[in-house]
Tab-separated table of C-alpha atoms in Angstrom:
chain	number	residue	atom	x	y	z
A	155	UNK	CA	61.704	-74.258	-25.854
A	156	UNK	CA	60.241	-77.493	-24.449
A	157	UNK	CA	56.624	-77.248	-23.475
A	158	UNK	CA	57.292	-78.200	-19.852
A	159	UNK	CA	59.839	-75.406	-19.574
A	160	UNK	CA	57.363	-72.885	-20.961
A	161	UNK	CA	54.762	-74.106	-18.511
A	162	UNK	CA	57.286	-73.736	-15.694
A	163	UNK	CA	58.129	-70.199	-16.739
A	164	UNK	CA	54.453	-69.350	-17.014
A	165	UNK	CA	53.801	-70.790	-13.569
A	166	UNK	CA	56.732	-68.848	-12.174
A	167	UNK	CA	55.475	-65.629	-13.764
A	168	UNK	CA	52.004	-66.211	-12.375
A	169	UNK	CA	53.471	-66.857	-8.923
A	170	UNK	CA	55.490	-63.639	-8.932
A	171	UNK	CA	52.522	-61.692	-10.202
A	172	UNK	CA	50.294	-63.166	-7.491
A	173	UNK	CA	52.883	-62.435	-4.799
A	174	UNK	CA	52.968	-58.795	-5.890
A	175	UNK	CA	49.181	-58.533	-5.876
A	176	UNK	CA	48.894	-60.205	-2.469
A	177	UNK	CA	51.525	-57.818	-1.133
A	178	UNK	CA	49.545	-54.877	-2.438
A	179	UNK	CA	46.414	-56.161	-0.733
A	180	UNK	CA	48.233	-56.531	2.565
A	181	UNK	CA	49.852	-53.104	2.330
A	182	UNK	CA	46.511	-51.465	1.616
A	183	UNK	CA	44.945	-53.287	4.541
A	184	UNK	CA	47.800	-52.239	6.838
A	185	UNK	CA	48.525	-48.679	5.776
A	186	UNK	CA	45.623	-47.515	3.688
A	187	UNK	CA	46.252	-46.015	0.319
A	188	UNK	CA	47.722	-42.784	1.496
A	189	UNK	CA	51.415	-42.244	1.268
A	190	UNK	CA	51.896	-38.694	0.096
A	191	UNK	CA	55.134	-37.462	1.630
A	192	UNK	CA	55.825	-34.425	3.792
A	193	UNK	CA	58.405	-33.318	1.213
A	194	UNK	CA	55.806	-33.309	-1.560
A	195	UNK	CA	53.401	-31.293	0.570
A	196	UNK	CA	56.042	-28.791	1.693
A	197	UNK	CA	57.258	-28.259	-1.857
A	198	UNK	CA	53.740	-27.798	-3.213
A	199	UNK	CA	52.902	-25.407	-0.367
A	200	UNK	CA	56.067	-23.406	-0.967
A	201	UNK	CA	57.253	-23.813	2.611
A	202	UNK	CA	60.208	-25.564	4.166
A	203	UNK	CA	59.956	-29.160	5.248
A	204	UNK	CA	61.097	-28.214	8.755
A	205	UNK	CA	58.360	-25.593	8.951
A	206	UNK	CA	55.741	-28.086	7.868
A	207	UNK	CA	56.867	-30.448	10.642
A	208	UNK	CA	56.187	-27.687	13.177
A	209	UNK	CA	52.526	-27.853	12.193
A	210	UNK	CA	51.934	-31.501	11.411
A	211	UNK	CA	53.699	-34.658	12.631
A	212	UNK	CA	53.228	-36.498	9.340
A	213	UNK	CA	51.443	-36.526	5.977
A	214	UNK	CA	48.573	-38.510	7.427
A	215	UNK	CA	47.942	-35.625	9.828
A	216	UNK	CA	47.896	-33.091	6.968
A	217	UNK	CA	45.444	-35.283	5.123
A	218	UNK	CA	43.217	-35.630	8.168
A	219	UNK	CA	43.238	-31.852	8.734
A	220	UNK	CA	42.512	-31.236	5.065
A	221	UNK	CA	39.619	-33.667	5.120
A	222	UNK	CA	38.260	-32.099	8.281
A	223	UNK	CA	38.398	-28.673	6.623
A	224	UNK	CA	36.498	-30.091	3.632
A	225	UNK	CA	33.803	-31.629	5.789
A	226	UNK	CA	33.432	-28.447	7.845
A	227	UNK	CA	32.971	-26.430	4.651
A	228	UNK	CA	30.423	-28.963	3.434
A	229	UNK	CA	28.507	-28.851	6.715
A	230	UNK	CA	28.357	-25.058	6.419
A	231	UNK	CA	26.920	-25.406	2.924
A	232	UNK	CA	24.382	-27.976	4.087
A	233	UNK	CA	23.311	-25.841	7.015
A	234	UNK	CA	22.887	-22.848	4.717
A	235	UNK	CA	20.728	-24.936	2.355
A	236	UNK	CA	18.080	-25.507	4.988
A	237	UNK	CA	15.056	-23.260	5.447
A	238	UNK	CA	14.382	-23.647	9.189
A	239	UNK	CA	10.677	-22.972	8.611
A	240	UNK	CA	10.253	-25.819	6.110
A	241	UNK	CA	8.910	-29.289	7.074
A	242	UNK	CA	11.528	-31.895	7.984
A	243	UNK	CA	11.210	-33.845	4.731
A	244	UNK	CA	11.709	-30.661	2.672
A	245	UNK	CA	14.789	-29.788	4.708
A	246	UNK	CA	16.085	-33.326	4.253
A	247	UNK	CA	15.511	-33.077	0.513
A	248	UNK	CA	17.346	-29.732	0.344
A	249	UNK	CA	20.296	-31.207	2.235
A	250	UNK	CA	20.461	-34.298	0.023
A	251	UNK	CA	20.371	-32.105	-3.087
A	252	UNK	CA	23.126	-29.869	-1.765
A	253	UNK	CA	25.315	-32.789	-0.758
A	254	UNK	CA	24.742	-34.424	-4.147
A	255	UNK	CA	25.908	-31.184	-5.788
A	256	UNK	CA	29.011	-31.145	-3.593
A	257	UNK	CA	29.803	-34.731	-4.608
A	258	UNK	CA	29.122	-33.965	-8.252
A	259	UNK	CA	31.396	-30.937	-8.087
A	260	UNK	CA	34.139	-32.674	-6.103
A	261	UNK	CA	34.200	-35.543	-8.576
A	262	UNK	CA	34.825	-33.238	-11.507
A	263	UNK	CA	37.664	-31.541	-9.617
A	264	UNK	CA	39.266	-34.396	-7.743
A	265	UNK	CA	38.412	-37.476	-9.762
A	266	UNK	CA	35.639	-38.417	-7.369
A	267	UNK	CA	37.967	-39.561	-4.663
A	268	UNK	CA	36.905	-37.261	-1.892
A	269	UNK	CA	33.876	-39.207	-0.830
A	270	UNK	CA	35.532	-42.112	0.927
A	271	UNK	CA	39.205	-41.818	0.158
A	272	UNK	CA	40.858	-42.113	3.475
A	273	UNK	CA	42.380	-44.547	5.796
A	274	UNK	CA	40.392	-44.715	8.979
A	275	UNK	CA	41.661	-42.395	11.645
A	276	UNK	CA	40.107	-40.691	14.624
A	277	UNK	CA	40.101	-37.322	12.883
A	278	UNK	CA	38.453	-38.636	9.756
A	279	UNK	CA	35.949	-40.706	11.667
A	280	UNK	CA	35.015	-37.649	13.735
A	281	UNK	CA	34.529	-35.477	10.666
A	282	UNK	CA	32.420	-38.146	8.972
A	283	UNK	CA	30.430	-38.624	12.151
A	284	UNK	CA	29.453	-34.946	12.212
A	285	UNK	CA	28.095	-35.185	8.681
A	286	UNK	CA	26.333	-38.423	9.522
A	287	UNK	CA	24.765	-36.949	12.670
A	288	UNK	CA	23.551	-33.906	10.766
A	289	UNK	CA	21.746	-36.057	8.184
A	290	UNK	CA	20.477	-38.509	10.777
A	291	UNK	CA	18.889	-35.710	12.825
A	292	UNK	CA	16.925	-34.559	9.783
A	293	UNK	CA	15.861	-38.124	8.993
A	294	UNK	CA	14.689	-38.587	12.580
A	295	UNK	CA	12.529	-35.477	12.329
A	296	UNK	CA	11.084	-36.682	9.038
A	297	UNK	CA	10.306	-40.087	10.558
A	298	UNK	CA	8.425	-38.388	13.392
A	299	UNK	CA	6.500	-36.362	10.800
A	300	UNK	CA	5.567	-39.633	9.078
A	301	UNK	CA	7.385	-38.803	5.841
A	302	UNK	CA	10.234	-41.322	6.134
A	303	UNK	CA	9.995	-45.079	6.771
A	304	UNK	CA	10.217	-46.203	10.391
A	305	UNK	CA	11.092	-49.880	9.717
A	306	UNK	CA	14.818	-49.149	9.411
A	307	UNK	CA	16.968	-47.408	12.038
A	308	UNK	CA	17.686	-43.740	11.302
A	309	UNK	CA	21.394	-44.474	11.724
A	310	UNK	CA	21.252	-47.006	8.878
A	311	UNK	CA	19.173	-44.705	6.702
A	312	UNK	CA	21.736	-41.914	7.132
A	313	UNK	CA	24.541	-44.325	6.172
A	314	UNK	CA	22.517	-45.347	3.112
A	315	UNK	CA	21.983	-41.698	2.085
A	316	UNK	CA	25.588	-40.604	2.434
A	317	UNK	CA	26.930	-43.553	0.448
A	318	UNK	CA	24.240	-43.425	-2.218
A	319	UNK	CA	24.881	-39.689	-2.662
A	320	UNK	CA	28.481	-40.378	-3.692
A	321	UNK	CA	26.933	-41.727	-6.909
A	322	UNK	CA	26.453	-38.044	-7.828
A	323	UNK	CA	30.161	-38.037	-8.640
A	324	UNK	CA	29.520	-40.479	-11.476
A	325	UNK	CA	26.391	-38.863	-12.850
A	326	UNK	CA	27.062	-36.784	-15.943
A	327	UNK	CA	24.318	-34.145	-15.840
A	328	UNK	CA	22.476	-31.843	-13.447
A	329	UNK	CA	19.266	-33.648	-14.343
A	330	UNK	CA	20.987	-36.882	-13.397
A	331	UNK	CA	21.849	-35.438	-9.990
A	332	UNK	CA	18.190	-34.524	-9.447
A	333	UNK	CA	17.040	-37.985	-10.500
A	334	UNK	CA	19.570	-39.583	-8.152
A	335	UNK	CA	18.236	-37.604	-5.200
A	336	UNK	CA	14.695	-38.609	-6.153
A	337	UNK	CA	15.713	-42.293	-6.229
A	338	UNK	CA	17.451	-42.000	-2.848
A	339	UNK	CA	14.392	-40.289	-1.357
A	340	UNK	CA	12.202	-43.098	-2.697
A	341	UNK	CA	14.409	-45.518	-0.778
A	342	UNK	CA	13.793	-43.495	2.374
A	343	UNK	CA	10.039	-43.762	2.076
A	344	UNK	CA	8.141	-46.841	3.177
A	345	UNK	CA	8.097	-49.731	0.731
A	346	UNK	CA	5.360	-49.326	-1.822
A	347	UNK	CA	2.605	-51.814	-0.957
A	348	UNK	CA	2.578	-53.119	-4.536
A	349	UNK	CA	6.276	-53.951	-4.647
A	350	UNK	CA	8.149	-56.436	-2.497
A	351	UNK	CA	11.360	-54.882	-1.272
A	352	UNK	CA	12.707	-57.623	0.924
B	1367	UNK	CA	53.933	-10.271	24.158
B	1368	UNK	CA	52.047	-7.353	22.533
B	1369	UNK	CA	48.634	-8.282	21.249
B	1370	UNK	CA	49.463	-7.223	17.676
B	1371	UNK	CA	52.466	-9.548	17.668
B	1372	UNK	CA	50.347	-12.487	18.878
B	1373	UNK	CA	47.798	-11.748	16.165
B	1374	UNK	CA	50.591	-11.681	13.582
B	1375	UNK	CA	51.956	-15.016	14.749
B	1376	UNK	CA	48.482	-16.507	14.734
B	1377	UNK	CA	47.895	-15.216	11.212
B	1378	UNK	CA	51.236	-16.614	10.120
B	1379	UNK	CA	50.439	-19.995	11.618
B	1380	UNK	CA	47.053	-20.063	9.960
B	1381	UNK	CA	48.669	-19.169	6.630
B	1382	UNK	CA	51.233	-21.958	6.855
B	1383	UNK	CA	48.551	-24.417	7.876
B	1384	UNK	CA	46.336	-23.342	4.989
B	1385	UNK	CA	49.223	-23.618	2.536
B	1386	UNK	CA	49.860	-27.178	3.655
B	1387	UNK	CA	46.195	-28.100	3.350
B	1388	UNK	CA	45.900	-26.518	-0.085
B	1389	UNK	CA	48.993	-28.403	-1.186
B	1390	UNK	CA	47.450	-31.643	0.004
B	1391	UNK	CA	44.287	-30.926	-1.962
B	1392	UNK	CA	46.272	-30.233	-5.113
B	1393	UNK	CA	48.437	-33.325	-4.710
B	1394	UNK	CA	45.375	-35.513	-4.251
B	1395	UNK	CA	43.752	-33.981	-7.308
B	1396	UNK	CA	46.917	-34.519	-9.363
B	1397	UNK	CA	48.137	-37.907	-8.207
B	1398	UNK	CA	45.309	-39.540	-6.348
B	1399	UNK	CA	45.932	-40.908	-2.917
B	1400	UNK	CA	48.009	-43.828	-3.964
B	1401	UNK	CA	51.712	-43.747	-3.430
B	1402	UNK	CA	52.682	-47.184	-2.190
B	1403	UNK	CA	56.199	-47.819	-3.442
B	1404	UNK	CA	57.578	-50.663	-5.541
B	1405	UNK	CA	60.093	-51.330	-2.742
B	1406	UNK	CA	57.302	-51.824	-0.201
B	1407	UNK	CA	55.465	-54.193	-2.520
B	1408	UNK	CA	58.575	-56.199	-3.414
B	1409	UNK	CA	59.583	-56.546	0.226
B	1410	UNK	CA	56.088	-57.602	1.284
B	1411	UNK	CA	55.920	-60.082	-1.615
B	1412	UNK	CA	59.318	-61.522	-0.737
B	1413	UNK	CA	60.682	-60.869	-4.229
B	1414	UNK	CA	63.423	-58.619	-5.516
B	1415	UNK	CA	62.641	-55.099	-6.621
B	1416	UNK	CA	64.216	-55.782	-10.028
B	1417	UNK	CA	61.997	-58.842	-10.438
B	1418	UNK	CA	58.901	-56.855	-9.590
B	1419	UNK	CA	59.824	-54.289	-12.249
B	1420	UNK	CA	59.836	-57.095	-14.840
B	1421	UNK	CA	56.135	-57.574	-14.159
B	1422	UNK	CA	54.855	-54.102	-13.442
B	1423	UNK	CA	56.139	-50.684	-14.533
B	1424	UNK	CA	55.105	-48.986	-11.281
B	1425	UNK	CA	53.081	-49.316	-8.073
B	1426	UNK	CA	50.048	-47.828	-9.739
B	1427	UNK	CA	50.095	-50.747	-12.190
B	1428	UNK	CA	50.256	-53.274	-9.339
B	1429	UNK	CA	47.337	-51.556	-7.703
B	1430	UNK	CA	45.321	-51.563	-10.921
B	1431	UNK	CA	46.032	-55.278	-11.462
B	1432	UNK	CA	45.146	-56.037	-7.872
B	1433	UNK	CA	41.901	-54.123	-8.146
B	1434	UNK	CA	41.073	-55.882	-11.417
B	1435	UNK	CA	41.652	-59.241	-9.724
B	1436	UNK	CA	39.322	-58.205	-6.902
B	1437	UNK	CA	36.575	-57.136	-9.279
B	1438	UNK	CA	36.913	-60.319	-11.338
B	1439	UNK	CA	36.558	-62.414	-8.183
B	1440	UNK	CA	33.518	-60.367	-7.184
B	1441	UNK	CA	31.927	-60.771	-10.605
B	1442	UNK	CA	32.396	-64.540	-10.304
B	1443	UNK	CA	30.656	-64.463	-6.937
B	1444	UNK	CA	27.822	-62.350	-8.303
B	1445	UNK	CA	27.353	-64.620	-11.309
B	1446	UNK	CA	27.269	-67.654	-9.028
B	1447	UNK	CA	24.608	-65.973	-6.856
B	1448	UNK	CA	22.121	-65.831	-9.709
B	1449	UNK	CA	19.571	-68.571	-10.372
B	1450	UNK	CA	19.120	-68.255	-14.154
B	1451	UNK	CA	15.566	-69.570	-13.866
B	1452	UNK	CA	14.462	-66.849	-11.431
B	1453	UNK	CA	12.643	-63.661	-12.508
B	1454	UNK	CA	14.847	-60.634	-13.237
B	1455	UNK	CA	13.955	-58.798	-10.037
B	1456	UNK	CA	14.816	-61.866	-7.930
B	1457	UNK	CA	18.158	-62.195	-9.711
B	1458	UNK	CA	18.788	-58.482	-9.175
B	1459	UNK	CA	17.961	-58.849	-5.490
B	1460	UNK	CA	20.328	-61.839	-5.154
B	1461	UNK	CA	23.122	-59.873	-6.817
B	1462	UNK	CA	22.580	-56.812	-4.607
B	1463	UNK	CA	22.615	-59.026	-1.508
B	1464	UNK	CA	25.811	-60.741	-2.588
B	1465	UNK	CA	27.537	-57.491	-3.429
B	1466	UNK	CA	26.431	-56.006	-0.119
B	1467	UNK	CA	27.989	-59.005	1.631
B	1468	UNK	CA	31.227	-58.506	-0.301
B	1469	UNK	CA	31.305	-54.844	0.742
B	1470	UNK	CA	30.468	-55.737	4.334
B	1471	UNK	CA	33.240	-58.338	4.394
B	1472	UNK	CA	35.801	-56.128	2.617
B	1473	UNK	CA	35.164	-53.316	5.059
B	1474	UNK	CA	35.901	-55.490	8.056
B	1475	UNK	CA	39.151	-56.637	6.440
B	1476	UNK	CA	40.384	-53.514	4.705
B	1477	UNK	CA	38.837	-50.678	6.662
B	1478	UNK	CA	36.180	-50.155	4.047
B	1479	UNK	CA	38.481	-48.591	1.546
B	1480	UNK	CA	38.034	-50.983	-1.325
B	1481	UNK	CA	34.819	-49.551	-2.598
B	1482	UNK	CA	36.090	-46.380	-4.221
B	1483	UNK	CA	39.667	-46.047	-3.161
B	1484	UNK	CA	41.506	-45.551	-6.369
B	1485	UNK	CA	42.773	-42.891	-8.602
B	1486	UNK	CA	41.035	-43.060	-11.936
B	1487	UNK	CA	42.898	-45.120	-14.459
B	1488	UNK	CA	41.903	-47.022	-17.566
B	1489	UNK	CA	42.336	-50.351	-15.794
B	1490	UNK	CA	40.241	-49.383	-12.840
B	1491	UNK	CA	37.591	-47.751	-14.966
B	1492	UNK	CA	37.364	-50.908	-17.089
B	1493	UNK	CA	37.018	-53.169	-14.074
B	1494	UNK	CA	34.350	-50.924	-12.580
B	1495	UNK	CA	32.587	-50.744	-15.903
B	1496	UNK	CA	32.247	-54.543	-16.034
B	1497	UNK	CA	30.594	-54.574	-12.633
B	1498	UNK	CA	28.378	-51.686	-13.629
B	1499	UNK	CA	27.349	-53.378	-16.891
B	1500	UNK	CA	26.516	-56.591	-15.062
B	1501	UNK	CA	24.180	-54.809	-12.648
B	1502	UNK	CA	22.715	-52.577	-15.346
B	1503	UNK	CA	21.795	-55.590	-17.497
B	1504	UNK	CA	19.814	-57.087	-14.616
B	1505	UNK	CA	18.108	-53.755	-13.934
B	1506	UNK	CA	17.161	-53.455	-17.613
B	1507	UNK	CA	15.548	-56.888	-17.517
B	1508	UNK	CA	13.667	-55.989	-14.349
B	1509	UNK	CA	12.451	-52.737	-15.938
B	1510	UNK	CA	11.115	-54.706	-18.907
B	1511	UNK	CA	9.374	-57.044	-16.482
B	1512	UNK	CA	7.750	-54.002	-14.853
B	1513	UNK	CA	9.426	-54.542	-11.470
B	1514	UNK	CA	11.799	-51.557	-11.559
B	1515	UNK	CA	10.977	-47.890	-12.234
B	1516	UNK	CA	11.318	-46.717	-15.833
B	1517	UNK	CA	11.486	-42.972	-15.115
B	1518	UNK	CA	15.254	-43.053	-14.502
B	1519	UNK	CA	17.871	-44.399	-16.924
B	1520	UNK	CA	19.147	-47.901	-16.116
B	1521	UNK	CA	22.694	-46.537	-16.244
B	1522	UNK	CA	21.891	-44.080	-13.449
B	1523	UNK	CA	20.068	-46.731	-11.433
B	1524	UNK	CA	23.097	-49.036	-11.639
B	1525	UNK	CA	25.372	-46.204	-10.466
B	1526	UNK	CA	22.967	-45.559	-7.587
B	1527	UNK	CA	22.976	-49.251	-6.592
B	1528	UNK	CA	26.740	-49.711	-6.635
B	1529	UNK	CA	27.397	-46.591	-4.569
B	1530	UNK	CA	24.560	-47.199	-2.132
B	1531	UNK	CA	25.791	-50.777	-1.606
B	1532	UNK	CA	29.127	-49.483	-0.305
B	1533	UNK	CA	27.115	-48.449	2.777
B	1534	UNK	CA	27.199	-52.167	3.673
B	1535	UNK	CA	30.781	-51.538	4.761
B	1536	UNK	CA	29.511	-49.264	7.526
B	1537	UNK	CA	26.621	-51.402	8.673
B	1538	UNK	CA	27.386	-53.354	11.812
B	1539	UNK	CA	25.152	-56.427	11.513
B	1540	UNK	CA	23.923	-58.987	8.993
B	1541	UNK	CA	20.385	-57.768	9.619
B	1542	UNK	CA	21.589	-54.275	8.799
B	1543	UNK	CA	22.957	-55.531	5.471
B	1544	UNK	CA	19.567	-57.041	4.653
B	1545	UNK	CA	17.759	-53.837	5.588
B	1546	UNK	CA	20.146	-51.813	3.446
B	1547	UNK	CA	19.417	-53.960	0.400
B	1548	UNK	CA	15.681	-53.588	1.061
B	1549	UNK	CA	16.049	-49.789	1.201
B	1550	UNK	CA	18.071	-49.759	-2.035
B	1551	UNK	CA	15.476	-51.935	-3.754
B	1552	UNK	CA	12.742	-49.550	-2.605
B	1553	UNK	CA	14.640	-46.779	-4.356
B	1554	UNK	CA	14.633	-48.852	-7.548
B	1555	UNK	CA	10.883	-49.223	-7.516
B	1556	UNK	CA	8.583	-46.502	-8.774
B	1557	UNK	CA	7.877	-43.650	-6.378
B	1558	UNK	CA	5.056	-44.472	-4.051
B	1559	UNK	CA	2.005	-42.483	-5.154
B	1560	UNK	CA	1.486	-41.153	-1.631
B	1561	UNK	CA	4.984	-39.712	-1.283
B	1562	UNK	CA	6.564	-36.969	-3.333
B	1563	UNK	CA	10.112	-37.930	-4.242
B	1564	UNK	CA	11.099	-35.047	-6.471
């Protein structure tokens, strides 16, 4: 085969490949990654497709409801982890530990996808917001008690915590989970005077 | 309607709803969230479905290739952000800033789903591993230079960084991105003597 022809074929192949990858990027941006079908869900649930449609308009709605149920269960666990008599920073630490355990456990059961798996929707955003508010309230208390840095907004610190805690899904041991929480808590404290953190 | 009958209907509804939610959980655990079809990708790419199948066996493969392309582009950006003459901790800081910017930018274009959106696969794990190794190497250098804590394994610190940096996708301002990186860097430093972090 002449070299030019090979080069042309290679260029063509690269172009098709790129077109497919660009398409994937656009589809993800438009629709999110979720496209489980109502038929799949109905079959797995052992109910009729028509029945399922009486409860949910589409698969996205099932997913949102499922995620909301997960977050509600997690919030219950977090609330139960707190000793109301303890200082704010101790309560915060207990909550971070518990949430790290949830992430660690979820990852081993669901491939670690539960942390941030979903296309944005009102339902999902609401569920996430509840979790965020719960953590932010504890951080705010700890700031007032002087145990957490006050140079960063509590909203941003809560966002930092919840994302950093998803790392627990990729930590291989219980000790690793504890060390992760310790590292995250260090981030929440004021910068050490001896180390530049900016 | 008699009260018992209402209660029965309510129980039935709750059971169907629960079955659907359980099914969703199982399907996610089994297949991940990704089910974009080859037809969707081919149509979006403006190529024939048969052509697409010559390049990729299934949609999951397109997604893996797309994700690998993203990570490669990000690694190029991170490498370019580093001044080889700078101390390790300064290079680490530059890389964290750049990656935070990538996350911040991705989130505004893809709804923040690019950070950890994918079902585990060899391709994806390999791409992630390259990013992880890149960050871990910088952390290791900074530990040797005495600028990063040595009480936590560099592997765990890199995992912490990469997850915490995804928070940049939920931060609303450039200043917020900078503050996030500062908080993450604080976590990488040794615990402040005045604050208990365990």
